[in-house]
Coordinates of C-alpha atoms in Angstrom, one line a residue:
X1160 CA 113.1 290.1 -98.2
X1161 CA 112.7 290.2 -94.5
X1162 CA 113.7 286.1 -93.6
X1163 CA 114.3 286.3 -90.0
X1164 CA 111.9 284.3 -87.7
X1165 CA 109.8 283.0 -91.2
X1166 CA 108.6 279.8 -91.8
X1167 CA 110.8 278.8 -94.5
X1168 CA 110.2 275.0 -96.3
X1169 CA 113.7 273.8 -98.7
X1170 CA 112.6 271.2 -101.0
X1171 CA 115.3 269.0 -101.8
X1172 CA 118.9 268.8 -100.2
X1173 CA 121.4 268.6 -103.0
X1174 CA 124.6 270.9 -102.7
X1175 CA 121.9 274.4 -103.7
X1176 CA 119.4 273.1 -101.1
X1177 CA 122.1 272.8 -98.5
X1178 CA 123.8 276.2 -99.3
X1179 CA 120.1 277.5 -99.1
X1180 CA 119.5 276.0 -95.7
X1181 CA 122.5 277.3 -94.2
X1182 CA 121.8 281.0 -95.4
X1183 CA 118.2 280.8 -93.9
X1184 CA 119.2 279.0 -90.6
X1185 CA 122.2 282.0 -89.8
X1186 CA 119.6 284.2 -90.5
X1187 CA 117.1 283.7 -87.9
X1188 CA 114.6 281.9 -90.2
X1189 CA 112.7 278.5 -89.1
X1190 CA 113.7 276.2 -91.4
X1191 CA 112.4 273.1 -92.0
X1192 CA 113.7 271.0 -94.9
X1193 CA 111.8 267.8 -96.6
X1194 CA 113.1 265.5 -99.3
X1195 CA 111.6 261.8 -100.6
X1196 CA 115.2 260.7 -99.8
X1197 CA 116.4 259.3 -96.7
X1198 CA 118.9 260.0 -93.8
X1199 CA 121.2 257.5 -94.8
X1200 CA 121.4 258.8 -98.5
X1201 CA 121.7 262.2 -97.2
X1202 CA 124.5 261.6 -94.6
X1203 CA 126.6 263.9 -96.8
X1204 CA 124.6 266.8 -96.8
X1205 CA 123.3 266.3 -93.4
X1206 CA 126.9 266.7 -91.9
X1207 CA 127.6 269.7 -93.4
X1208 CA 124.3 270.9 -91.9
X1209 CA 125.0 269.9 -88.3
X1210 CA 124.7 272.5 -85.8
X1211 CA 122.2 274.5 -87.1
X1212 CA 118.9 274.5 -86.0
X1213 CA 116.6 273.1 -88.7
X1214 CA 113.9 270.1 -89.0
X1215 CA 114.4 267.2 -90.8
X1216 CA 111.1 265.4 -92.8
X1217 CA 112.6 262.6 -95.0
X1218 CA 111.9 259.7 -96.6
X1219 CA 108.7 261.4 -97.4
X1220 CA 107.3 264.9 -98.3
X1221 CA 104.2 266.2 -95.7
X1222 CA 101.5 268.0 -97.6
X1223 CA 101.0 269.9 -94.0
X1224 CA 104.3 271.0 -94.7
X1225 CA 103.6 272.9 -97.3
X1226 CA 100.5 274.0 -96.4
X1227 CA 101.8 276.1 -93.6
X1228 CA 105.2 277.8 -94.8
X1229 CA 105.5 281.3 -95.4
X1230 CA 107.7 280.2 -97.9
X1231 CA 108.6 277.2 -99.7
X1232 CA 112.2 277.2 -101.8
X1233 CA 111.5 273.9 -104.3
X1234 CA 114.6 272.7 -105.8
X1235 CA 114.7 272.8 -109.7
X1236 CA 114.3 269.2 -110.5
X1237 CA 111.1 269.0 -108.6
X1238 CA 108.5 269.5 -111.5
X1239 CA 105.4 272.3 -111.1
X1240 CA 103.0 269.9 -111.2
X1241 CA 103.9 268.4 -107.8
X1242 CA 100.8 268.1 -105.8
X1243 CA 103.4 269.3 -102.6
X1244 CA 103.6 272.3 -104.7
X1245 CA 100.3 272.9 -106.1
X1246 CA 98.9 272.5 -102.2
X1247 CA 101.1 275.3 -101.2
X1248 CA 99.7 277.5 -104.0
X1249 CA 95.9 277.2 -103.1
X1250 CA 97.1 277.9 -99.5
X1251 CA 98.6 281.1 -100.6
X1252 CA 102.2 280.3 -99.9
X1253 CA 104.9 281.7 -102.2
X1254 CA 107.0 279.7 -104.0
X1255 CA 110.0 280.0 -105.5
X1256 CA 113.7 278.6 -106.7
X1257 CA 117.1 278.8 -104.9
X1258 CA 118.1 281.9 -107.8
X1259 CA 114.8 284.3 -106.5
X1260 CA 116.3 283.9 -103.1
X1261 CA 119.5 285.0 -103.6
X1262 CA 118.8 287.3 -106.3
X1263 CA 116.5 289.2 -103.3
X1264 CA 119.9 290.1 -101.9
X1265 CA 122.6 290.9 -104.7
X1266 CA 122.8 294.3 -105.7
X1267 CA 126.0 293.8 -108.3
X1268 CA 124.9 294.3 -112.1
X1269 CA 123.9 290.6 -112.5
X1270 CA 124.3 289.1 -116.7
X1271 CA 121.8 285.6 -116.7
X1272 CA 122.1 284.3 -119.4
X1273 CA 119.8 281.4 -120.8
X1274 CA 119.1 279.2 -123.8
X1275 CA 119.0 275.6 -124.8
X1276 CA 123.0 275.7 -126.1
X1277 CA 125.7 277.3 -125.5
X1278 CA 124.8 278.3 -121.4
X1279 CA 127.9 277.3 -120.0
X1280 CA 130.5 278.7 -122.3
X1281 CA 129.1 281.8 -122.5
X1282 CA 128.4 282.5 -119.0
X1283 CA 132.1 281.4 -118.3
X1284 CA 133.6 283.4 -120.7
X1285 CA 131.2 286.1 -119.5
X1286 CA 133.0 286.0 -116.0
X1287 CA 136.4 285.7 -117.4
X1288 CA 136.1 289.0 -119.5
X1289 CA 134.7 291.0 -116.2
X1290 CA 138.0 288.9 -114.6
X1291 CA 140.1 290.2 -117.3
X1292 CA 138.5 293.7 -117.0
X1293 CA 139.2 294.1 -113.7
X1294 CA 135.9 293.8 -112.1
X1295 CA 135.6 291.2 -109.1
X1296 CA 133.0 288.6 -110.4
X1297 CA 131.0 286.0 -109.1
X1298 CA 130.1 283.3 -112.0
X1299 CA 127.8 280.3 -111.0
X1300 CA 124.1 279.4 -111.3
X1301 CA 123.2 277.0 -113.1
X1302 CA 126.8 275.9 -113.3
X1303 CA 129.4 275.4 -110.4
X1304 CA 128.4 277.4 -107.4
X1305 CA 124.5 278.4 -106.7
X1306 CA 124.0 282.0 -106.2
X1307 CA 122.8 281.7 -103.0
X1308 CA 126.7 280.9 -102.4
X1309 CA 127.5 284.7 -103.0
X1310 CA 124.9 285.9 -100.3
X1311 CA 125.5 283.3 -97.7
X1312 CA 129.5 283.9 -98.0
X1313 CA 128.9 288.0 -97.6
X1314 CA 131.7 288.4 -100.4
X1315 CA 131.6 292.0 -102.1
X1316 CA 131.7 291.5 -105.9
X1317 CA 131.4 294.0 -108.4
X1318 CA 129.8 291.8 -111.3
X1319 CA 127.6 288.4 -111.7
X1320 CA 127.9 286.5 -114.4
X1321 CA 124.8 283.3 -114.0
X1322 CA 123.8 280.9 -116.5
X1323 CA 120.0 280.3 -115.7
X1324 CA 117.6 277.3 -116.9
X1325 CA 114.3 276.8 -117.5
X1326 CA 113.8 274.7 -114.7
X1327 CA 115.4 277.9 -112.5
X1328 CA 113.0 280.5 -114.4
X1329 CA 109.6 278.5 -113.6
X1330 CA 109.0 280.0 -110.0
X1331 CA 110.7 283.2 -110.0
X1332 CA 108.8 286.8 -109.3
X1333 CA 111.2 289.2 -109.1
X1334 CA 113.9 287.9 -110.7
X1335 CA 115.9 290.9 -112.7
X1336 CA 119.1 290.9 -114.5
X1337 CA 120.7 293.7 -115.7
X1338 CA 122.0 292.0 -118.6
X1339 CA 119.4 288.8 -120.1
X1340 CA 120.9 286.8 -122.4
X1341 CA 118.6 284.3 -124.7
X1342 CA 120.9 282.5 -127.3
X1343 CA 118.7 279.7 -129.0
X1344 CA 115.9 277.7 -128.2
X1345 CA 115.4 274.2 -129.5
X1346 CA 113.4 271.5 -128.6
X1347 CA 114.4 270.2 -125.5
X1348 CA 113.0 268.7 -121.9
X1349 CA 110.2 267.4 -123.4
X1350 CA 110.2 265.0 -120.7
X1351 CA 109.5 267.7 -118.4
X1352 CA 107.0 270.1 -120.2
X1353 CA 103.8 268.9 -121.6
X1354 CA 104.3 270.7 -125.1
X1355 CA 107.9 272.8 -126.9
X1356 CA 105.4 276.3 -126.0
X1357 CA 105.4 275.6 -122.2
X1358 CA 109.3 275.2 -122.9
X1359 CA 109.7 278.5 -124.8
X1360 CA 107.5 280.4 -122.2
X1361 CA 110.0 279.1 -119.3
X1362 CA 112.8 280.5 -121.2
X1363 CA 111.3 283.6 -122.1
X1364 CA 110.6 284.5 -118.5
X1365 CA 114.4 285.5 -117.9
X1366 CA 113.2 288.9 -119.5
X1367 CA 109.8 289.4 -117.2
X1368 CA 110.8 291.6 -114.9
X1369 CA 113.3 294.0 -116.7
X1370 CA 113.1 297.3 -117.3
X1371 CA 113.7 299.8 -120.4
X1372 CA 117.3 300.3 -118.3
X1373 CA 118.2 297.2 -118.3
X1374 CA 119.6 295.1 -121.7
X1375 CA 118.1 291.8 -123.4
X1376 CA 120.9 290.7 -126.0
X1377 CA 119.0 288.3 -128.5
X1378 CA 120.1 286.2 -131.1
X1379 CA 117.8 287.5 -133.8
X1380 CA 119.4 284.4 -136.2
X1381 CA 116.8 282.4 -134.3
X1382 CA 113.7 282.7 -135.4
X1383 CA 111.9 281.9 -131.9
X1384 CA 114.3 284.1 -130.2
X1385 CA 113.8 286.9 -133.0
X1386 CA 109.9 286.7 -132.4
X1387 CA 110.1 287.6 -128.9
X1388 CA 111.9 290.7 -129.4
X1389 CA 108.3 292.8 -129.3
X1390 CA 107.9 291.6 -125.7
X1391 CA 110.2 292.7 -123.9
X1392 CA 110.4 296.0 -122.1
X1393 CA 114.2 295.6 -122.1
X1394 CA 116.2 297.3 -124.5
X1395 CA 116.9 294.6 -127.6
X1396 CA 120.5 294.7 -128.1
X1397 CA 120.4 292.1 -131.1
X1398 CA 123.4 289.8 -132.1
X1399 CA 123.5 288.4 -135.6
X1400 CA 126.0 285.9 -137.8
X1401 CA 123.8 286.4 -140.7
X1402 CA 123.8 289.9 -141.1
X1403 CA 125.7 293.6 -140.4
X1404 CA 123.8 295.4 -137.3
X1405 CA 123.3 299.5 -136.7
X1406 CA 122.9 298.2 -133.5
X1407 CA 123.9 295.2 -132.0
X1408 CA 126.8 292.5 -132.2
X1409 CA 127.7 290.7 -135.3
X1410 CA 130.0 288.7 -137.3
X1411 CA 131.1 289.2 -140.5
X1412 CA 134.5 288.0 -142.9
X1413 CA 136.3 287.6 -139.3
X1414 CA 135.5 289.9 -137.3
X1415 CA 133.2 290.0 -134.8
X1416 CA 132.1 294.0 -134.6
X1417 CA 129.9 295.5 -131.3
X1418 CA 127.7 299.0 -132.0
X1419 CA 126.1 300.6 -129.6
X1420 CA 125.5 304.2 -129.3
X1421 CA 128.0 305.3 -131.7
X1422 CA 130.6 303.6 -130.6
X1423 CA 132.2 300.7 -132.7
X1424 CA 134.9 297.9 -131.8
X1425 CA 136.1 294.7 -133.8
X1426 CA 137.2 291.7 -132.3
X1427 CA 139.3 290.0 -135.3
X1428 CA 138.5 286.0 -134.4
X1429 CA 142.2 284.7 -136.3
X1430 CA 143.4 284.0 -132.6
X1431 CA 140.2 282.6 -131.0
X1432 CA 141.7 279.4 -129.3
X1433 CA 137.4 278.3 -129.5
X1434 CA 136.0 277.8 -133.0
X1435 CA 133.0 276.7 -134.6
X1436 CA 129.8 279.0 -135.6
X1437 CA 128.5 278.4 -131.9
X1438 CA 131.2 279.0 -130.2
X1439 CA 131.1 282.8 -132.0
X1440 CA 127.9 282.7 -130.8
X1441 CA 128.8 282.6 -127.4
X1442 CA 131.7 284.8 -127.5
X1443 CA 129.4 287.5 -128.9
X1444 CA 127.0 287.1 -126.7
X1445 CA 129.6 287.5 -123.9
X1446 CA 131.5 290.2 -125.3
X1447 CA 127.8 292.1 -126.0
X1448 CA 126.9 291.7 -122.0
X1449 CA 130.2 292.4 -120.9
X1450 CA 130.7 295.7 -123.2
X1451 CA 127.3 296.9 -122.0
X1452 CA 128.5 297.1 -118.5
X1453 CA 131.6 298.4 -118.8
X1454 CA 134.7 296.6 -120.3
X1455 CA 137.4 298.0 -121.8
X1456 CA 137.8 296.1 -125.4
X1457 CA 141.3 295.8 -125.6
X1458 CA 141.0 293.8 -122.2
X1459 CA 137.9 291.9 -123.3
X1460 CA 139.6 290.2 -127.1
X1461 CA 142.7 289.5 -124.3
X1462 CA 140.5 287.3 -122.6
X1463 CA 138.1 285.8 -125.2
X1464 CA 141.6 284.7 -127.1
X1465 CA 143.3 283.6 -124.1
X1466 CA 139.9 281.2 -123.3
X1467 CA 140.3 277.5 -124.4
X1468 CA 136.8 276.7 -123.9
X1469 CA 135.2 273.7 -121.8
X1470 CA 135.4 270.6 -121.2
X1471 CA 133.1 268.1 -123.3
X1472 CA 132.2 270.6 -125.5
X1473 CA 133.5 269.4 -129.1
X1474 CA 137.0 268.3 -127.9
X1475 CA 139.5 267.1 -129.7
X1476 CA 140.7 263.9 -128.4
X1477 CA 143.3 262.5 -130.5
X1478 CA 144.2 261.8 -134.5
X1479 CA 144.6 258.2 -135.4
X1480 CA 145.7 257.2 -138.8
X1481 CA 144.4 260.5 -140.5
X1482 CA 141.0 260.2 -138.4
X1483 CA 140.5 263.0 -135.7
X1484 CA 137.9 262.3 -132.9
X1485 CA 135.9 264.8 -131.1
X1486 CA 134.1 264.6 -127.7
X1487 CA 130.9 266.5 -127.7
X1488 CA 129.2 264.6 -124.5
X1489 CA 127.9 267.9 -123.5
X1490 CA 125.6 267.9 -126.5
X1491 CA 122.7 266.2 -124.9
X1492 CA 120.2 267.8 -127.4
X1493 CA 119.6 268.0 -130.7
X1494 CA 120.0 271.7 -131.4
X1495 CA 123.5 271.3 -130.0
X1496 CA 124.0 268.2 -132.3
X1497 CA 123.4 271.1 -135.2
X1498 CA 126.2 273.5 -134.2
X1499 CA 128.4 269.9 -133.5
X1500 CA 127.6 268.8 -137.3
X1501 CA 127.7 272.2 -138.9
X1502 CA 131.4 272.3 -137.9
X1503 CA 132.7 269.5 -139.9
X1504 CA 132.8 267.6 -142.7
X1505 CA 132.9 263.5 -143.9
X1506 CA 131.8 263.1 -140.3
X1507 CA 131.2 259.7 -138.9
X1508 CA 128.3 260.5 -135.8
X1509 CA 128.2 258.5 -132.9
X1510 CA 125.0 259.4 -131.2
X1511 CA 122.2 257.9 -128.9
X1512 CA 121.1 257.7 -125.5
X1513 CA 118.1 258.6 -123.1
X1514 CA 115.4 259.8 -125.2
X1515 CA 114.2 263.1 -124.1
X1516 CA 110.9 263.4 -126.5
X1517 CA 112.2 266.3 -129.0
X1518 CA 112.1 265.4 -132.6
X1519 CA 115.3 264.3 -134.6
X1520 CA 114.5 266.0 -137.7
X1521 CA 116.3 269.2 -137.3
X1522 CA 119.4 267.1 -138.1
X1523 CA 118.4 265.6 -141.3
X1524 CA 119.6 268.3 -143.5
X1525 CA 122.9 268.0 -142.1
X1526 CA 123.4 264.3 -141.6
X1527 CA 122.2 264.0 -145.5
X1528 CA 125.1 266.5 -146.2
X1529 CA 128.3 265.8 -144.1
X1530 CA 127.8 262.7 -142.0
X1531 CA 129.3 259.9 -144.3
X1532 CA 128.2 257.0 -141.4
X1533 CA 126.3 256.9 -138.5
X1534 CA 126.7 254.4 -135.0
X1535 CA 124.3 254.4 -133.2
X1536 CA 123.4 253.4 -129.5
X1537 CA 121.3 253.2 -126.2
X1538 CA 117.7 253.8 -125.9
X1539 CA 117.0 256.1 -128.4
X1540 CA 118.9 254.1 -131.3
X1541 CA 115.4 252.7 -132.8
X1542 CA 114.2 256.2 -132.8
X1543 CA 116.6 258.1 -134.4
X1544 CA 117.0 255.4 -137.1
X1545 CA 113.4 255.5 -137.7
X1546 CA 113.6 259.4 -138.4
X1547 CA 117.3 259.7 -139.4
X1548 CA 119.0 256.0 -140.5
X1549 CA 117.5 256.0 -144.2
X1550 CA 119.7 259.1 -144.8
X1551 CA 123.2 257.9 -144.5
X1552 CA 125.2 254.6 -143.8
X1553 CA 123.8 253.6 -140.7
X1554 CA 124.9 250.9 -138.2
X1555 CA 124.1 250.1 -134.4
X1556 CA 126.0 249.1 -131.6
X1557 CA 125.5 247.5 -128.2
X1558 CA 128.2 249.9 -126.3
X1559 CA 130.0 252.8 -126.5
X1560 CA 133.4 251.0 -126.7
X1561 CA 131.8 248.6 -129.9
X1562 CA 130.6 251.9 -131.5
X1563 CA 134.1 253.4 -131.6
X1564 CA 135.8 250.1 -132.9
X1565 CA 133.0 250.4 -135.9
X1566 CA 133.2 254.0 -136.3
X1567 CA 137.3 253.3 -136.7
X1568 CA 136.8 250.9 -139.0
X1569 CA 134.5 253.0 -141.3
X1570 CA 136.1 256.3 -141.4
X1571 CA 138.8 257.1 -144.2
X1572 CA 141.9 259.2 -143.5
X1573 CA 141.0 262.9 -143.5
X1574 CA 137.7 261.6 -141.8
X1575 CA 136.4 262.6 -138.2
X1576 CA 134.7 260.5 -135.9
X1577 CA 132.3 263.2 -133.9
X1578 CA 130.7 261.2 -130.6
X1579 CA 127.9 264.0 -129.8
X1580 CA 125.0 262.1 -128.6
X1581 CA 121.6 264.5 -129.1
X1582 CA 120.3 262.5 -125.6
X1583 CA 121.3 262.6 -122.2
X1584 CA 123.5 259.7 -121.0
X1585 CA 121.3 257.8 -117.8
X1586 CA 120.5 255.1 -119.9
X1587 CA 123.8 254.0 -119.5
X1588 CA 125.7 256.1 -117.3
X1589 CA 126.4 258.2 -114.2
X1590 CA 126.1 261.5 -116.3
X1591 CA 127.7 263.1 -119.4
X1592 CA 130.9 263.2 -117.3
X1593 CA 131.3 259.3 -117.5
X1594 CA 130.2 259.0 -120.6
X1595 CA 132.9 261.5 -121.8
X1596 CA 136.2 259.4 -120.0
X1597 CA 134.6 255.9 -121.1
X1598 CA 134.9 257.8 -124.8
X1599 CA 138.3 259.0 -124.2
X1600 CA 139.5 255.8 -122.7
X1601 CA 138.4 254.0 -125.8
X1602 CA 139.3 256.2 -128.6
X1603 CA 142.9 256.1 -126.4
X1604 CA 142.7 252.9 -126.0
X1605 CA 142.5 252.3 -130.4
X1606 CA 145.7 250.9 -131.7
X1607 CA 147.0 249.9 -128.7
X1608 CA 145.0 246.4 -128.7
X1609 CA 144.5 247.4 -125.2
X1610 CA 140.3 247.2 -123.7
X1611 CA 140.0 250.5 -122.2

């Protein structure tokens, strides 16, 4: 992609829109860079932007704008819909997302890997393994540090390990992993996409442009992920916990065995510092990619049982009078909620939040099987005891703090007390982030007659 001395429009300054900008600007393009905040709330990204030549429109976006770029690079958040955007499509301008751009100019074998659960993890343990293998790696995306990052810095990796969202896959063209990655799909961001379809088809679009060269590991276990495996012109390299594989990557009594060609090797899990069935999940799914382009095996179990997972991801925060408490903030969904429940037994769930639109029901079966009690709290408390409260003991709570003191007081010795709230947290906090310390703090704070 030829960028020098091109009209290029950035949509949104977070931290990707200014690593964007600053790649375009030392490369000769004319940037100009719009968002709907203004220059006081931007003073941040603005100063690490002084000195290069670009122009400012904020406070406000400029349909003109957008009319006239040769390009325009839309931050995720900003939805399709946008008129900005659409009036920029019937003037023939191209759009696209910050991981287009920058995959235009990587040539190291690149591993994306999507889904609704389980991103994260694997795309981290996906870079630790090329680590591990010896292979210089760049690991961002979605998570951490924007690809554009690795282009604008010039560093010379040898493998990229990206997790990719939906949001990410809506405006790419020519977009091509090596390695694609879909893990699960569950109902999720249904307050951004009209229908679960339109969520699916975002998803699915990680596998577009790939070749009969290039790899798409599915989780055939999923039935949504399992019916795409037709449509891609990628070679399936399937992944199962349900069943033994000719071909593929499975689990079975322990051991987590990866065919491929004739070749076999088995990854005993005994000494897997992660547990949980998602959490083998993810390590297969990173130990498929990572095998498929060149790890040794010996070095990849090294660093899959050396990896102590993430935090906010099912956490154990302390035991308390026989009672253990997990922190599962991360699980802002309900298909995450699943895994989360499906790990444990005589479970008393704290959940609640931000609705996000999905349906609840996916849990009944398990909440009618392991969770002895349920708290619940924030917006979507009416909801989900509407489609959920009738099936176990279920109380509310005003706070978070108040839902812990109940959830202590219900749960027996040999118990567990699970806070994984199947909704995001802006209802009542910053981000998941917060909402994970103001759990620790509380659950610390129990005994103590301390207010956290």
């Amino acid at each position: 992609m030829e960028i020098s001395g091109k009209n290029i429009l950035v949509v949104g300054l977070a931290r990707t829109g200014v690593a964007v900008v600053r790649f375009l600007a030392r490369n000769g393009a004319r940037v100009t860079v719009t968002d709907l905040r203004d220059e006081s709330a931007l003073a941040g990204p603005l100063r690490e932007l002084a000195g290069l030549s670009v122009r400012y429109v904020l406070g406000h976006h400029d349909e003109a704008d957008f009319a006239a770029a040769d390009v325009v690079v839309v931050s995720p958040g900003v939805p399709q819909e946008s008129p900005y955007l659409q009036a920029a499509r019937r003037a023939g301008r191209e759009v696209i997302t910050e991981i287009e751009l920058a995959s235009r100019f990587v040539t190291a074998p690149m591993v994306a890997i999507t889904g609704t659960n389980g991103k994260t993890t694997t795309t981290t343990l996906t870079g630790e393994i090329f680590s591990a293998c010896g292979f210089r790696t760049f690991v961002g995306g979605n998570i951490g540090n924007p690809l554009i990052e690795l282009v604008e810095g010039g560093e010379a990796v040898e493998r990229v390990a990206v997790e990719i969202s939906s949001f990410q896959l809506e405006w790419i063209s020519s977009f091509r992993p090596r390695v694609a990655v879909l893990l699960n799909i569950t109902e999720d961001h249904l307050d951004r996409y009209a229908t679960f379809q339109e969520y699916i088809d975002a998803k699915v679009r990680i596998f577009e442009n790939q070749e009969a060269s290039d790899f798409a590991v599915l989780n055939v276990d999923d039935p949504i992920v399992a019916g795409i495996a037709g449509r891609v012109a990628a070679t399936v390299f399937p992944m199962s916990q349900q069943r033994e594989l000719a071909e593929g990557v499975f689990h079975r009594d322990g051991v987590i065995t990866f065919r491929h060609q004739g070749r076999e090797e088995r990854f005993p899990t005994a000494r897997f510092r992660i547990t949980g069935v998602h959490n083998i999940e993810n390590i297969m799914a990173s130990l498929a990619a990572t095998l498929l382009l060149g790890c040794d095996a010996k070095q990849a179990l090294a660093a899959v049982e050396g990896f102590g997972g993430l935090p906010h991801r099912m956490e154990l925060v302390r035991e308390l009078a026989g009672v253990r408490y997990y922190e599962d903030s991360k699980a802002t969904n309900v298909g995450s909620v699943e895994k989360a429940l499906a790990s444990f037994n005589d479970i008393t769930l704290i959940a609640g939040g931000k609705d996000k639109g999905g349906s609840y029901a996916p849990l009944a079966p398990l909440v009618t099987e392991r969770v002895r009690h349920m708290v619940l709290i924030g917006e979507a408390k009416e909801r989900m005891a509407r489609e959920l409260g009738s099936l176990t003991d279920t109380r509310m709570a005003t706070t978070l703090e108040e839902a812990i003191e109940l959830a202590a007081s219900l749960t027996e010795p040999g118990g567990v007390v699970l806070f994984s709230p199947a909704c995001s947290s802006f209802d009542m906090f910053r981000d998941y982030e917060e909402r994970a310390q103001r759990f620790r703090a509380a659950v610390n704070a129990l005994g103590t007659g301390e207010r956290p």
